[in-house]
Short mmCIF file of C-alpha atoms in Angstrom, two decimals:
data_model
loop_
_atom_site.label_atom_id
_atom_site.label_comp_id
_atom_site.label_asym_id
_atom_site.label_seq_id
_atom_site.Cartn_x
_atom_site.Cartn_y
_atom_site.Cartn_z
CA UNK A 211 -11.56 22.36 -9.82
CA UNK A 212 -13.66 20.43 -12.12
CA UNK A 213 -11.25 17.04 -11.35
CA UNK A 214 -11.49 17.65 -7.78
CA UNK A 215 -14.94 16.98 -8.18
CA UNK A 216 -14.79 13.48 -9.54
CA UNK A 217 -12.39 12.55 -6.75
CA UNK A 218 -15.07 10.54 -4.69
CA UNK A 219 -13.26 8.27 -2.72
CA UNK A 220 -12.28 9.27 1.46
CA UNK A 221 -8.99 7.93 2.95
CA UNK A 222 -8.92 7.76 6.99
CA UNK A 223 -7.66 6.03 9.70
CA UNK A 224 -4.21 5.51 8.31
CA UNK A 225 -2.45 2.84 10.38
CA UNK A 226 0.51 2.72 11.88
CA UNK A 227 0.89 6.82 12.64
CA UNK A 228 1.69 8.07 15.43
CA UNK A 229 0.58 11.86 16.21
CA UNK A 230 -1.50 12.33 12.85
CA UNK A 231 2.34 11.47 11.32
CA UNK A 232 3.72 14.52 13.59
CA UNK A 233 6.49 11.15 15.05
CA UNK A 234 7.49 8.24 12.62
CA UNK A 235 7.56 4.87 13.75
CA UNK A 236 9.84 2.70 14.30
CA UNK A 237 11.07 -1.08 12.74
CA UNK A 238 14.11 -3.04 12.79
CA UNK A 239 15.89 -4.10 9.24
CA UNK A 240 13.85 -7.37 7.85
CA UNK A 241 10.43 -6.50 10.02
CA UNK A 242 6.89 -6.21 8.04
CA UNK A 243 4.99 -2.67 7.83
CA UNK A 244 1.39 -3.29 7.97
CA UNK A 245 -0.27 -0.94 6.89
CA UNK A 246 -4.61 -0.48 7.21
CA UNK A 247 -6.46 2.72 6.07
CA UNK A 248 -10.55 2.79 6.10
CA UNK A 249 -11.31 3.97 2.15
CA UNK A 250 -14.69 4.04 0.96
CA UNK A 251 -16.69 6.92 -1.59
CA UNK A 252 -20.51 7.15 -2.38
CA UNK A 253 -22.53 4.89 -4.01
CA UNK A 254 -22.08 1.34 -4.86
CA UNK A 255 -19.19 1.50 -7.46
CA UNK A 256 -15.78 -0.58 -6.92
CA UNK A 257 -12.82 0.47 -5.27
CA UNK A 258 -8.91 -0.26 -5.96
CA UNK A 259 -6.17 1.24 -3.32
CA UNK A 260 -2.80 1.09 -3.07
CA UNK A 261 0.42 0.91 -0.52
CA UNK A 262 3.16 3.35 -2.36
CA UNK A 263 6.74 3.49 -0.18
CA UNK A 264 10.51 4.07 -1.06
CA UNK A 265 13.23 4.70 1.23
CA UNK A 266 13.85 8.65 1.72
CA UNK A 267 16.49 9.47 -0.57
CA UNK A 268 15.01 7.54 -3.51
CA UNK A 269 12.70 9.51 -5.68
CA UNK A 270 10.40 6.55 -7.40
CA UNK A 271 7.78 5.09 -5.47
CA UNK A 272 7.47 1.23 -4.82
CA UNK A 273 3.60 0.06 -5.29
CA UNK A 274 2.14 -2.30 -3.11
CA UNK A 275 -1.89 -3.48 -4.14
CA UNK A 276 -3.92 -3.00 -0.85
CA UNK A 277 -6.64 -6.02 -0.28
CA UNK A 278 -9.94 -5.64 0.95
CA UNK A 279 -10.23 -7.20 4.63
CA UNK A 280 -13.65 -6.75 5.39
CA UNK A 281 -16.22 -3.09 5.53
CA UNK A 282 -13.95 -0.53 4.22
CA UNK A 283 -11.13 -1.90 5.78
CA UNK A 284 -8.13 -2.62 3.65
CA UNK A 285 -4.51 -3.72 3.92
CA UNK A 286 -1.14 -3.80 2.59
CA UNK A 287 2.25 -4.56 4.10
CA UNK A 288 6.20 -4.17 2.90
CA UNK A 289 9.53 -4.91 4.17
CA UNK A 290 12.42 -2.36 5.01
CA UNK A 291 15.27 -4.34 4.35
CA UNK A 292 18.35 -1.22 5.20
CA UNK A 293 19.03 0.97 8.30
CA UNK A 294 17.45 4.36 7.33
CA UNK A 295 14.35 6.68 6.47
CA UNK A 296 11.21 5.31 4.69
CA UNK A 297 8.13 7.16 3.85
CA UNK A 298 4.70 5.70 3.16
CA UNK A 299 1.36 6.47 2.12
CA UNK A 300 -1.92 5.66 0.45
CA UNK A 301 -3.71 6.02 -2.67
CA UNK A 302 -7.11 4.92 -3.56
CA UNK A 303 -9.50 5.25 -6.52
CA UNK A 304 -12.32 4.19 -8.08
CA UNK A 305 -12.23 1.39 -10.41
CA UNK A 306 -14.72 1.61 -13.64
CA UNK A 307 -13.35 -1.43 -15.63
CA UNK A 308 -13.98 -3.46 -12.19
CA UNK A 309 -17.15 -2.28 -11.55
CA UNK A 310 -18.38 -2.93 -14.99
CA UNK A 311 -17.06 -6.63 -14.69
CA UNK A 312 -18.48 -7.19 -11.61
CA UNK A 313 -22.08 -5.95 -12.52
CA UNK A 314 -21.54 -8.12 -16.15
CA UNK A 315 -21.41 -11.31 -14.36
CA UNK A 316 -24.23 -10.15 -12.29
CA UNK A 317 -26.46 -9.58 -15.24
CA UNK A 318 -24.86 -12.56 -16.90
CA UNK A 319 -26.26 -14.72 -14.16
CA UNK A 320 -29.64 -13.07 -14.37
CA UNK A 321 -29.89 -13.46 -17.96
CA UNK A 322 -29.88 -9.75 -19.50
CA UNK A 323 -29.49 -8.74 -22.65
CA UNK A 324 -25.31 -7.69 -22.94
CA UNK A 325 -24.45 -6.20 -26.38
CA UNK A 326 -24.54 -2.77 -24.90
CA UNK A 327 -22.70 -4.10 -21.86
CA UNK A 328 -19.90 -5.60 -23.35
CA UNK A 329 -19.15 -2.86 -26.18
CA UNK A 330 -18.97 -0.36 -23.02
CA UNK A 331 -16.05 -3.12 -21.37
CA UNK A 332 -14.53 -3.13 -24.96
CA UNK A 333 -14.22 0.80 -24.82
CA UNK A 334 -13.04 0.80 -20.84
CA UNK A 335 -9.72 -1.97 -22.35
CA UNK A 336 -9.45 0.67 -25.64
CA UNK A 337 -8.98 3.20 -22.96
CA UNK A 338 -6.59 1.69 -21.39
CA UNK A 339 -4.70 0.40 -24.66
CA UNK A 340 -3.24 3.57 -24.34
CA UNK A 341 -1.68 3.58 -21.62
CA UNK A 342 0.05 0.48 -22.07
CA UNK A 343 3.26 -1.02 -23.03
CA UNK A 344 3.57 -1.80 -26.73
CA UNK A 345 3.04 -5.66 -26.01
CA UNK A 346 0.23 -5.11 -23.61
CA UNK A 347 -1.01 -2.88 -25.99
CA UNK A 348 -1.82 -5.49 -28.46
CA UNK A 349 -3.55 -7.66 -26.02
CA UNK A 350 -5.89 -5.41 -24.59
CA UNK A 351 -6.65 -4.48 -28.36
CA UNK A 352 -7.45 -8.31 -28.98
CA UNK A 353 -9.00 -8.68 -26.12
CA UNK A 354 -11.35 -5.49 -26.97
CA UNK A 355 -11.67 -6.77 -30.17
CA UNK A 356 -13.36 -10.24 -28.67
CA UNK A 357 -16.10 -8.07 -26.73
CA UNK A 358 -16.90 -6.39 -29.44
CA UNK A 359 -17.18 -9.73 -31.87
CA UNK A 360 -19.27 -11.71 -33.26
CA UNK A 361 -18.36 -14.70 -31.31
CA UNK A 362 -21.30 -17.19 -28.71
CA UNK A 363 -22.35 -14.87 -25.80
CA UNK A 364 -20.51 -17.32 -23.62
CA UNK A 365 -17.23 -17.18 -25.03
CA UNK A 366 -17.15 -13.41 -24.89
CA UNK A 367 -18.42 -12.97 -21.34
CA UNK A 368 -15.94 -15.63 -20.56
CA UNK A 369 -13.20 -13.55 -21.87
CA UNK A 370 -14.56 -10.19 -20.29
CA UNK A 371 -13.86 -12.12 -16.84
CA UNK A 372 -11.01 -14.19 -17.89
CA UNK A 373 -7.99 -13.61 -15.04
CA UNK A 374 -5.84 -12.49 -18.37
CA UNK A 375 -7.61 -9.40 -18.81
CA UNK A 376 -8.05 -8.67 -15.36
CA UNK A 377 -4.20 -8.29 -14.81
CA UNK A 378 -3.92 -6.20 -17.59
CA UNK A 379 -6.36 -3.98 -16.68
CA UNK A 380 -4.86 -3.83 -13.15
CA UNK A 381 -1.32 -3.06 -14.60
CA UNK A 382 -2.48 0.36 -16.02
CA UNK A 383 -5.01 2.09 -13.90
CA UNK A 384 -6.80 5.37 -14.60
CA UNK A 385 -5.12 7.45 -11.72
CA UNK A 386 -6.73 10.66 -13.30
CA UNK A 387 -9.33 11.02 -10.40
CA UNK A 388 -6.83 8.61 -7.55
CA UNK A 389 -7.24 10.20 -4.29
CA UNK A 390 -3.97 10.68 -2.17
CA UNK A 391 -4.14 10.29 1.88
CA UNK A 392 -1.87 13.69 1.59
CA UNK A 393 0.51 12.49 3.73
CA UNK A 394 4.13 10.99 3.82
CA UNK A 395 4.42 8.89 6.70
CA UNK A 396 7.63 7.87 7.90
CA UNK A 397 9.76 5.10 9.74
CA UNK A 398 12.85 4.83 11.18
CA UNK A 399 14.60 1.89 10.66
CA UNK A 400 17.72 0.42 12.99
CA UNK A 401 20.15 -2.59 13.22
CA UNK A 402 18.29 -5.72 14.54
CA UNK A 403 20.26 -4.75 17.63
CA UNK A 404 17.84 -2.15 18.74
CA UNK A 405 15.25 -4.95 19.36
CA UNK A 406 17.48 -5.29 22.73
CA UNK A 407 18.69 -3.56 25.29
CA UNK A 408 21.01 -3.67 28.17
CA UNK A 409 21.47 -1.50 31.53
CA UNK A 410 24.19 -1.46 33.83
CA UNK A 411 23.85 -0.56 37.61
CA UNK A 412 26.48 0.46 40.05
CA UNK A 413 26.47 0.89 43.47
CA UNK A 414 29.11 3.46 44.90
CA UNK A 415 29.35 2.19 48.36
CA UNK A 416 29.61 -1.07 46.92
CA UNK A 417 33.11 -0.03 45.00
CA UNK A 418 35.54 -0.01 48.20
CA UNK A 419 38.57 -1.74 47.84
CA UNK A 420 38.81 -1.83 51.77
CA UNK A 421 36.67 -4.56 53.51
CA UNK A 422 34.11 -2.69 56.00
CA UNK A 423 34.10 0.59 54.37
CA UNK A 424 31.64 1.98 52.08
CA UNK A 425 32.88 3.39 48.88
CA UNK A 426 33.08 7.02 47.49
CA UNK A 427 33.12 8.59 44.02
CA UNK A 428 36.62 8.39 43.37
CA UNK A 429 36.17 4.28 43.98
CA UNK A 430 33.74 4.62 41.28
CA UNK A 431 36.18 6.20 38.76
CA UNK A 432 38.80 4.25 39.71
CA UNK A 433 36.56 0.82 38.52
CA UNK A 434 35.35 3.07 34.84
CA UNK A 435 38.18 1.85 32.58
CA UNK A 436 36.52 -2.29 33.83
CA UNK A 437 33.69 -0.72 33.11
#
């Protein structure tokens, strides 16, 4: 109950679904899903969201990062690429490590005071030493390490926002308070056959064999094996 709590972030207007997911949609093999959900929470802090799918039988999900467009409006898109069932859905969280980088370069530009700052960044990348592969592991640990040096004040704010640590810290989120949409929406994928489509229409008294007379039923069945 307590972690239910801490679980600020809202997930709505999930798009494509059809029905509040009640119908699935429906794609050809090789065609995009776009997918757009609204996610927001309270108060100022940074988000991160992402696009999890698999195809039906499989048991792992595939993650897809979902991008800001603008508002609270995000996006993410992947390709079905087999006739079939896939199932799709949403997470979103909120992002401390982000946050506290984006509000460092903020103060960083306005000239505060960061000790305390950065020794909270170098315990958010301890955090999530843990996490980590055994390689990755010993990066983030340098990289900690650096905030936590002795080293100019613009070499160590330069590696708090370095693109380096920010794809580490990205590769091993803290899901412990991730908010799910709570729903597995699916898609039904067919041949790129079912794109078209073809109707045939016969006209009984059309089917006479027998110039000036109109044609019957059994004309009709007599013409079914052309057909």
């Amino acid at each position: 109950m307590e972690l239910e709590g801490r679980k600020r972030v809202v997930i709505e207007n999930v798009k494509p679904e059809i029905d509040c997911g009640r119908f699935p949609i429906k794609r050809v093999v090789g065609e995009k899903v776009i997918v757009t959900a609204d996610i927001f929470s309270d108060g100022h802090d940074s988000i991160s969201a992402r696009l999890l799918y698999r195809r039906q039988r499989d048991k792992e999900w595939r993650e897809i990062p979902l991008r800001l467009i603008e508002n609270d409006r995000w996006r993410g898109e992947f390709i079905v690429d087999e006739v079939g069932i896939y199932l799709y859905t949403v997470e979103g969280w909120i992002d401390r490590f982000a946050t506290w980088q984006r509000d460092l370069g903020k103060k960083w530009d306005a000239g505060y005071d960061l000790k305390v700052d950065l020794l909270i960044g170098a315990g958010h990348v301890e955090e999530t030493s843990k996490r980590a592969s055994a390689e990755d592991r010993k990066k983030l640990i340098r990289l900690a390490e650096v905030l936590k040096g002795n080293a100019s004040i613009e070499r160590t704010v330069t590696a708090a926002l370095d693109g380096e640590l920010i794809e580490l810290m990205d590769r091993y989120p803290d899901m412990r308070f991730a908010v799910s949409y709570g729903k597995d929406l699916a898609v039904v994928v067919d041949r790129k056959k079912a794109l078209f489509s073809t109707w045939y229409e016969l006209f009984p008294r059309s089917c006479s064999s027998n110039a000036g007379e109109y044609g019957t039923f059994e004309d009709c069945e007599r013409l079914l094996p052309e057909i």
